[in-house]
CSV table of N, CA and C in Angstrom, one decimal:
chain,number,residue,atom,x,y,z
A,1,MET,N,28.0,-53.5,-10.1
A,1,MET,CA,28.8,-52.8,-9.1
A,1,MET,C,29.8,-53.8,-8.5
A,2,ARG,N,31.1,-53.4,-8.5
A,2,ARG,CA,32.1,-54.2,-7.9
A,2,ARG,C,32.5,-53.8,-6.5
A,3,ILE,N,32.2,-54.6,-5.6
A,3,ILE,CA,32.4,-54.3,-4.1
A,3,ILE,C,33.3,-55.3,-3.5
A,4,LEU,N,34.3,-54.8,-2.8
A,4,LEU,CA,35.3,-55.6,-2.1
A,4,LEU,C,34.9,-55.4,-0.6
A,5,ILE,N,34.7,-56.6,0.1
A,5,ILE,CA,34.4,-56.5,1.5
A,5,ILE,C,35.6,-57.2,2.2
A,6,VAL,N,36.2,-56.5,3.2
A,6,VAL,CA,37.3,-57.1,3.9
A,6,VAL,C,37.1,-56.8,5.4
A,7,SER,N,37.9,-57.4,6.2
A,7,SER,CA,37.9,-57.1,7.6
A,7,SER,C,39.2,-57.5,8.2
A,8,ASP,N,39.5,-57.0,9.4
A,8,ASP,CA,40.6,-57.5,10.3
A,8,ASP,C,41.9,-57.5,9.5
A,9,THR,N,42.3,-56.3,9.0
A,9,THR,CA,43.6,-56.2,8.3
A,9,THR,C,44.7,-56.0,9.3
A,10,HIS,N,44.4,-55.5,10.5
A,10,HIS,CA,45.4,-55.4,11.6
A,10,HIS,C,46.7,-54.8,11.2
A,11,ARG,N,46.7,-53.7,10.4
A,11,ARG,CA,47.9,-53.0,9.9
A,11,ARG,C,48.8,-53.9,9.0
A,12,ARG,N,48.3,-55.0,8.6
A,12,ARG,CA,49.1,-55.9,7.7
A,12,ARG,C,48.4,-55.7,6.4
A,13,ASN,N,48.7,-54.7,5.7
A,13,ASN,CA,48.0,-54.2,4.5
A,13,ASN,C,48.4,-54.8,3.2
A,14,GLU,N,49.5,-55.6,3.2
A,14,GLU,CA,50.0,-56.1,2.0
A,14,GLU,C,49.1,-57.0,1.2
A,15,ASN,N,48.3,-57.8,1.9
A,15,ASN,CA,47.3,-58.7,1.2
A,15,ASN,C,46.2,-57.8,0.6
A,16,PHE,N,45.8,-56.8,1.3
A,16,PHE,CA,44.7,-55.9,0.8
A,16,PHE,C,45.3,-55.2,-0.5
A,17,LEU,N,46.5,-54.7,-0.4
A,17,LEU,CA,47.0,-54.0,-1.6
A,17,LEU,C,47.2,-55.0,-2.8
A,18,ARG,N,47.6,-56.2,-2.6
A,18,ARG,CA,47.7,-57.2,-3.6
A,18,ARG,C,46.3,-57.5,-4.3
A,19,VAL,N,45.3,-57.6,-3.5
A,19,VAL,CA,44.0,-57.9,-4.0
A,19,VAL,C,43.5,-56.7,-4.8
A,20,VAL,N,43.6,-55.5,-4.3
A,20,VAL,CA,43.1,-54.4,-5.1
A,20,VAL,C,43.9,-54.3,-6.4
A,21,ASP,N,45.2,-54.5,-6.4
A,21,ASP,CA,46.0,-54.4,-7.6
A,21,ASP,C,45.5,-55.5,-8.6
A,22,LYS,N,45.3,-56.7,-8.1
A,22,LYS,CA,44.9,-57.9,-8.9
A,22,LYS,C,43.5,-57.7,-9.6
A,23,ILE,N,42.5,-57.3,-8.8
A,23,ILE,CA,41.2,-57.3,-9.3
A,23,ILE,C,40.8,-56.1,-10.1
A,24,GLY,N,41.6,-55.0,-10.0
A,24,GLY,CA,41.3,-53.8,-10.8
A,24,GLY,C,40.3,-52.9,-10.1
A,25,PRO,N,39.7,-52.0,-11.0
A,25,PRO,CA,38.8,-51.0,-10.5
A,25,PRO,C,37.6,-51.5,-9.7
A,26,LEU,N,37.4,-50.8,-8.6
A,26,LEU,CA,36.2,-51.1,-7.7
A,26,LEU,C,35.3,-50.0,-7.6
A,27,ASP,N,34.1,-50.2,-7.3
A,27,ASP,CA,33.1,-49.2,-7.0
A,27,ASP,C,32.9,-48.9,-5.6
A,28,LEU,N,33.2,-49.8,-4.7
A,28,LEU,CA,33.1,-49.6,-3.3
A,28,LEU,C,34.0,-50.6,-2.5
A,29,VAL,N,34.6,-50.2,-1.4
A,29,VAL,CA,35.3,-51.1,-0.5
A,29,VAL,C,34.6,-50.9,0.8
A,30,VAL,N,34.3,-52.0,1.5
A,30,VAL,CA,33.8,-52.1,2.8
A,30,VAL,C,34.8,-52.8,3.7
A,31,HIS,N,35.2,-52.1,4.8
A,31,HIS,CA,36.1,-52.7,5.7
A,31,HIS,C,35.3,-52.8,7.1
A,32,CYS,N,35.3,-54.0,7.6
A,32,CYS,CA,34.4,-54.3,8.8
A,32,CYS,C,35.2,-54.2,10.1
A,33,GLY,N,36.3,-53.4,10.1
A,33,GLY,CA,36.9,-53.1,11.4
A,33,GLY,C,38.2,-53.8,11.6
A,34,ASP,N,38.9,-53.3,12.6
A,34,ASP,CA,40.3,-53.7,13.0
A,34,ASP,C,41.3,-53.3,11.9
A,35,VAL,N,41.2,-52.0,11.5
A,35,VAL,CA,42.1,-51.5,10.5
A,35,VAL,C,43.4,-51.0,11.2
A,36,GLU,N,43.3,-50.7,12.5
A,36,GLU,CA,44.4,-50.3,13.4
A,36,GLU,C,45.2,-49.1,12.8
A,37,GLY,N,44.6,-48.1,12.4
A,37,GLY,CA,45.3,-46.9,12.0
A,37,GLY,C,45.6,-46.8,10.5
A,38,SER,N,45.2,-47.8,9.8
A,38,SER,CA,45.5,-47.8,8.3
A,38,SER,C,44.4,-47.3,7.4
A,39,GLU,N,43.5,-46.6,8.0
A,39,GLU,CA,42.3,-46.1,7.2
A,39,GLU,C,42.8,-45.3,6.0
A,40,TYR,N,43.8,-44.5,6.1
A,40,TYR,CA,44.3,-43.7,5.0
A,40,TYR,C,44.9,-44.6,3.9
A,41,VAL,N,45.7,-45.6,4.3
A,41,VAL,CA,46.3,-46.5,3.3
A,41,VAL,C,45.2,-47.3,2.6
A,42,ILE,N,44.2,-47.8,3.3
A,42,ILE,CA,43.1,-48.5,2.7
A,42,ILE,C,42.3,-47.6,1.7
A,43,SER,N,42.0,-46.4,2.2
A,43,SER,CA,41.2,-45.5,1.4
A,43,SER,C,41.9,-45.0,0.1
A,44,GLU,N,43.2,-44.7,0.2
A,44,GLU,CA,44.0,-44.3,-0.9
A,44,GLU,C,44.1,-45.4,-1.9
A,45,ALA,N,44.4,-46.6,-1.5
A,45,ALA,CA,44.6,-47.8,-2.4
A,45,ALA,C,43.3,-48.2,-3.1
A,46,ALA,N,42.2,-48.0,-2.4
A,46,ALA,CA,40.9,-48.4,-3.0
A,46,ALA,C,40.6,-47.7,-4.3
A,47,GLY,N,40.8,-46.4,-4.3
A,47,GLY,CA,40.5,-45.6,-5.5
A,47,GLY,C,39.0,-45.4,-5.7
A,48,CYS,N,38.2,-45.6,-4.7
A,48,CYS,CA,36.7,-45.5,-4.8
A,48,CYS,C,36.2,-45.2,-3.4
A,49,PRO,N,34.9,-45.0,-3.2
A,49,PRO,CA,34.4,-44.8,-1.9
A,49,PRO,C,34.7,-46.0,-1.0
A,50,VAL,N,34.9,-45.7,0.3
A,50,VAL,CA,35.2,-46.7,1.3
A,50,VAL,C,34.4,-46.5,2.5
A,51,GLU,N,33.8,-47.5,3.0
A,51,GLU,CA,33.0,-47.5,4.3
A,51,GLU,C,33.8,-48.4,5.2
A,52,ILE,N,34.2,-47.7,6.4
A,52,ILE,CA,35.0,-48.4,7.4
A,52,ILE,C,34.4,-48.1,8.8
A,53,VAL,N,34.4,-49.2,9.6
A,53,VAL,CA,33.9,-49.0,11.0
A,53,VAL,C,35.1,-49.4,11.9
A,54,GLN,N,34.9,-49.0,13.2
A,54,GLN,CA,35.9,-49.3,14.2
A,54,GLN,C,35.7,-50.7,14.7
A,55,GLY,N,36.8,-51.4,14.9
A,55,GLY,CA,36.8,-52.7,15.5
A,55,GLY,C,37.3,-52.7,16.9
A,56,ASN,N,37.4,-53.8,17.6
A,56,ASN,CA,37.8,-53.9,19.0
A,56,ASN,C,39.3,-53.5,19.2
A,57,ASN,N,40.1,-53.6,18.1
A,57,ASN,CA,41.5,-53.2,18.2
A,57,ASN,C,41.8,-51.8,17.6
A,58,ASP,N,40.8,-51.1,17.3
A,58,ASP,CA,41.0,-49.7,16.8
A,58,ASP,C,40.9,-48.7,17.9
A,59,PHE,N,41.9,-48.8,18.8
A,59,PHE,CA,42.0,-48.0,20.0
A,59,PHE,C,42.2,-46.5,19.6
A,60,PHE,N,41.5,-45.6,20.2
A,60,PHE,CA,41.7,-44.1,20.0
A,60,PHE,C,41.3,-43.7,18.6
A,61,SER,N,40.5,-44.5,17.9
A,61,SER,CA,40.0,-44.3,16.5
A,61,SER,C,38.8,-43.3,16.5
A,62,ASP,N,38.8,-42.5,15.5
A,62,ASP,CA,37.6,-41.6,15.3
A,62,ASP,C,36.6,-42.3,14.4
A,63,LEU,N,36.9,-43.5,13.9
A,63,LEU,CA,35.9,-44.2,13.0
A,63,LEU,C,34.6,-44.5,13.8
A,64,PRO,N,33.5,-44.5,13.0
A,64,PRO,CA,32.3,-44.8,13.7
A,64,PRO,C,32.2,-46.3,14.1
A,65,LYS,N,31.5,-46.6,15.2
A,65,LYS,CA,31.3,-48.0,15.6
A,65,LYS,C,30.5,-48.8,14.7
A,66,GLU,N,29.5,-48.1,14.1
A,66,GLU,CA,28.6,-48.8,13.2
A,66,GLU,C,28.1,-47.8,12.1
A,67,LYS,N,27.7,-48.3,11.0
A,67,LYS,CA,27.2,-47.5,9.9
A,67,LYS,C,26.0,-48.2,9.2
A,68,GLU,N,25.1,-47.4,8.7
A,68,GLU,CA,24.0,-47.9,7.9
A,68,GLU,C,24.1,-47.2,6.6
A,69,PHE,N,24.0,-47.9,5.4
A,69,PHE,CA,24.0,-47.3,4.1
A,69,PHE,C,23.3,-48.2,3.1
A,70,MET,N,23.0,-47.6,2.0
A,70,MET,CA,22.3,-48.4,0.9
A,70,MET,C,23.3,-48.8,-0.1
A,71,ILE,N,23.0,-50.0,-0.6
A,71,ILE,CA,23.7,-50.5,-1.8
A,71,ILE,C,22.5,-50.9,-2.7
A,72,GLY,N,22.3,-50.1,-3.8
A,72,GLY,CA,21.1,-50.4,-4.6
A,72,GLY,C,19.9,-50.2,-3.7
A,73,GLY,N,19.0,-51.2,-3.8
A,73,GLY,CA,17.8,-51.1,-2.9
A,73,GLY,C,17.9,-51.8,-1.6
A,74,TYR,N,19.2,-52.2,-1.2
A,74,TYR,CA,19.4,-53.0,0.0
A,74,TYR,C,20.0,-52.1,1.1
A,75,LYS,N,19.4,-52.2,2.3
A,75,LYS,CA,19.9,-51.5,3.5
A,75,LYS,C,21.0,-52.4,4.1
A,76,VAL,N,22.2,-51.8,4.2
A,76,VAL,CA,23.3,-52.5,4.8
A,76,VAL,C,23.6,-51.9,6.2
A,77,TRP,N,23.8,-52.8,7.1
A,77,TRP,CA,24.3,-52.4,8.4
A,77,TRP,C,25.7,-53.0,8.6
A,78,LEU,N,26.7,-52.1,8.8
A,78,LEU,CA,28.1,-52.4,9.0
A,78,LEU,C,28.5,-52.3,10.4
A,79,THR,N,29.0,-53.3,11.0
A,79,THR,CA,29.5,-53.3,12.4
A,79,THR,C,30.6,-54.3,12.5
A,80,HIS,N,31.5,-54.2,13.4
A,80,HIS,CA,32.6,-55.2,13.6
A,80,HIS,C,32.0,-56.5,14.1
A,81,GLY,N,31.1,-56.4,15.0
A,81,GLY,CA,30.4,-57.6,15.5
A,81,GLY,C,30.7,-57.9,17.0
A,82,HIS,N,31.8,-57.4,17.5
A,82,HIS,CA,32.2,-57.8,18.9
A,82,HIS,C,31.2,-57.4,19.9
A,83,HIS,N,30.5,-56.3,19.7
A,83,HIS,CA,29.4,-55.9,20.7
A,83,HIS,C,28.2,-56.8,20.7
A,84,TYR,N,28.1,-57.7,19.7
A,84,TYR,CA,27.0,-58.5,19.5
A,84,TYR,C,27.4,-60.0,19.7
A,85,TYR,N,28.5,-60.2,20.4
A,85,TYR,CA,29.0,-61.6,20.7
A,85,TYR,C,29.0,-62.5,19.5
A,86,ILE,N,29.5,-62.0,18.4
A,86,ILE,CA,29.5,-62.8,17.2
A,86,ILE,C,30.4,-64.0,17.3
A,87,SER,N,31.4,-64.0,18.2
A,87,SER,CA,32.3,-65.1,18.4
A,87,SER,C,31.5,-66.3,19.0
A,88,MET,N,30.4,-66.0,19.6
A,88,MET,CA,29.5,-67.1,20.2
A,88,MET,C,28.6,-67.7,19.1
A,89,ASN,N,27.8,-66.8,18.4
A,89,ASN,CA,26.9,-67.2,17.3
A,89,ASN,C,26.4,-66.0,16.7
A,90,ASN,N,25.6,-66.1,15.6
A,90,ASN,CA,25.1,-65.0,14.8
A,90,ASN,C,23.7,-64.5,15.3
A,91,GLU,N,23.1,-65.1,16.3
A,91,GLU,CA,21.8,-64.8,16.6
A,91,GLU,C,21.5,-63.4,17.1
A,92,MET,N,22.4,-62.9,18.0
A,92,MET,CA,22.2,-61.6,18.6
A,92,MET,C,22.3,-60.5,17.5
A,93,ILE,N,23.3,-60.7,16.6
A,93,ILE,CA,23.6,-59.7,15.6
A,93,ILE,C,22.4,-59.7,14.5
A,94,LYS,N,21.9,-60.9,14.3
A,94,LYS,CA,20.8,-61.0,13.3
A,94,LYS,C,19.5,-60.3,13.9
A,95,GLN,N,19.3,-60.5,15.2
A,95,GLN,CA,18.1,-59.9,15.9
A,95,GLN,C,18.2,-58.4,15.8
A,96,GLU,N,19.4,-57.9,16.1
A,96,GLU,CA,19.6,-56.4,16.0
A,96,GLU,C,19.4,-55.9,14.6
A,97,ALA,N,19.9,-56.6,13.6
A,97,ALA,CA,19.8,-56.2,12.2
A,97,ALA,C,18.3,-56.2,11.8
A,98,ARG,N,17.5,-57.1,12.2
A,98,ARG,CA,16.1,-57.1,12.0
A,98,ARG,C,15.4,-55.9,12.6
A,99,ALA,N,15.8,-55.6,13.8
A,99,ALA,CA,15.3,-54.4,14.5
A,99,ALA,C,15.6,-53.1,13.7
A,100,ARG,N,16.7,-53.1,13.1
A,100,ARG,CA,17.1,-52.0,12.3
A,100,ARG,C,16.5,-52.0,10.8
A,101,GLU,N,15.8,-53.1,10.5
A,101,GLU,CA,15.3,-53.3,9.2
A,101,GLU,C,16.3,-53.4,8.1
A,102,ALA,N,17.5,-54.0,8.5
A,102,ALA,CA,18.6,-54.2,7.5
A,102,ALA,C,18.3,-55.4,6.7
A,103,ASP,N,18.8,-55.3,5.4
A,103,ASP,CA,18.7,-56.5,4.5
A,103,ASP,C,20.0,-57.3,4.6
A,104,ILE,N,21.1,-56.6,4.8
A,104,ILE,CA,22.4,-57.2,4.8
A,104,ILE,C,23.2,-56.7,6.0
A,105,ILE,N,23.9,-57.6,6.7
A,105,ILE,CA,24.8,-57.3,7.8
A,105,ILE,C,26.2,-57.6,7.2
A,106,MET,N,27.1,-56.7,7.4
A,106,MET,CA,28.5,-56.9,7.1
A,106,MET,C,29.3,-56.7,8.4
A,107,CYS,N,30.1,-57.7,8.8
A,107,CYS,CA,30.8,-57.7,10.1
A,107,CYS,C,32.1,-58.5,9.9
A,108,GLY,N,32.8,-58.5,11.0
A,108,GLY,CA,34.1,-59.2,11.0
A,108,GLY,C,34.3,-59.8,12.4
A,109,HIS,N,35.5,-59.6,13.0
A,109,HIS,CA,35.9,-60.0,14.3
A,109,HIS,C,36.4,-61.4,14.4
A,110,THR,N,35.7,-62.4,13.8
A,110,THR,CA,36.0,-63.8,14.1
A,110,THR,C,37.2,-64.3,13.3
A,111,HIS,N,37.6,-63.6,12.2
A,111,HIS,CA,38.6,-64.0,11.3
A,111,HIS,C,38.2,-65.2,10.5
A,112,LYS,N,36.9,-65.6,10.5
A,112,LYS,CA,36.5,-66.8,9.8
A,112,LYS,C,35.4,-66.3,8.8
A,113,PRO,N,35.5,-66.6,7.5
A,113,PRO,CA,34.5,-66.2,6.6
A,113,PRO,C,33.2,-67.0,6.7
A,114,VAL,N,32.1,-66.2,6.6
A,114,VAL,CA,30.8,-66.8,6.8
A,114,VAL,C,29.8,-66.0,5.9
A,115,ILE,N,29.0,-66.7,5.2
A,115,ILE,CA,27.8,-66.1,4.5
A,115,ILE,C,26.6,-66.9,5.1
A,116,ASP,N,25.8,-66.2,5.8
A,116,ASP,CA,24.6,-66.8,6.5
A,116,ASP,C,23.4,-66.2,5.8
A,117,ARG,N,22.7,-66.9,5.0
A,117,ARG,CA,21.6,-66.4,4.2
A,117,ARG,C,20.2,-66.9,4.8
A,118,GLU,N,19.3,-66.0,5.0
A,118,GLU,CA,18.0,-66.4,5.4
A,118,GLU,C,17.0,-65.6,4.4
A,119,ALA,N,15.8,-65.9,4.5
A,119,ALA,CA,14.8,-65.3,3.5
A,119,ALA,C,14.9,-63.8,3.6
A,120,ASP,N,15.0,-63.2,4.8
A,120,ASP,CA,14.9,-61.8,4.9
A,120,ASP,C,16.2,-61.1,5.3
A,121,LEU,N,17.3,-61.8,5.4
A,121,LEU,CA,18.5,-61.2,5.9
A,121,LEU,C,19.7,-62.0,5.4
A,122,THR,N,20.8,-61.3,5.0
A,122,THR,CA,22.1,-62.0,4.7
A,122,THR,C,23.2,-61.4,5.6
A,123,LEU,N,23.9,-62.3,6.2
A,123,LEU,CA,25.1,-61.9,7.0
A,123,LEU,C,26.3,-62.2,6.2
A,124,ILE,N,27.2,-61.3,6.1
A,124,ILE,CA,28.5,-61.5,5.4
A,124,ILE,C,29.6,-61.1,6.3
A,125,ASN,N,30.5,-62.1,6.6
A,125,ASN,CA,31.7,-61.9,7.4
A,125,ASN,C,32.8,-62.4,6.5
A,126,PRO,N,33.7,-61.5,6.0
A,126,PRO,CA,34.7,-61.9,5.0
A,126,PRO,C,35.9,-62.6,5.7
A,127,GLY,N,35.9,-62.7,7.0
A,127,GLY,CA,37.1,-63.3,7.7
A,127,GLY,C,38.2,-62.2,7.7
A,128,SER,N,39.4,-62.7,7.9
A,128,SER,CA,40.5,-61.8,8.0
A,128,SER,C,41.4,-61.9,6.7
A,129,ILE,N,41.7,-60.8,6.1
A,129,ILE,CA,42.5,-60.9,4.9
A,129,ILE,C,44.0,-60.9,5.3
A,130,SER,N,44.3,-60.7,6.5
A,130,SER,CA,45.7,-60.6,6.9
A,130,SER,C,46.3,-61.8,7.6
A,131,PHE,N,45.5,-62.7,8.0
A,131,PHE,CA,46.1,-63.9,8.6
A,131,PHE,C,45.7,-65.2,7.9
A,132,PRO,N,46.5,-66.2,7.9
A,132,PRO,CA,46.1,-67.4,7.3
A,132,PRO,C,44.9,-68.0,8.0
A,133,ARG,N,44.1,-68.8,7.3
A,133,ARG,CA,43.0,-69.5,7.9
A,133,ARG,C,43.5,-70.5,8.9
A,134,GLN,N,42.7,-70.6,10.0
A,134,GLN,CA,43.1,-71.6,11.0
A,134,GLN,C,42.1,-72.7,11.1
């Protein structure tokens, strides 16, 4: 299964469109929030199912704040992360994920890519696809 995980596109969709064009067909796109009204562009370009949640900059959005879904045998919890103070550290979000019995957390907000693996839980933050790394 080919899954693209992105976050924090902030209506600057050109990098997302380039990636989708370059890597070819996908089975799933996961967007961890701050799409800022570009959900239709993201969904149409993906050409596959898309899971998107609301970020702190998605004002007046109808997107859900959080989602839970399965990928294979793994329970995924998708959230932007700002409600769990992810800018400070990963502990609160990991505690919540364990309470939800999630295997994988996908989140964004910090614009910094992180993969935090523990025996019972994996946190994936793809960073921001729209801004250069700082």
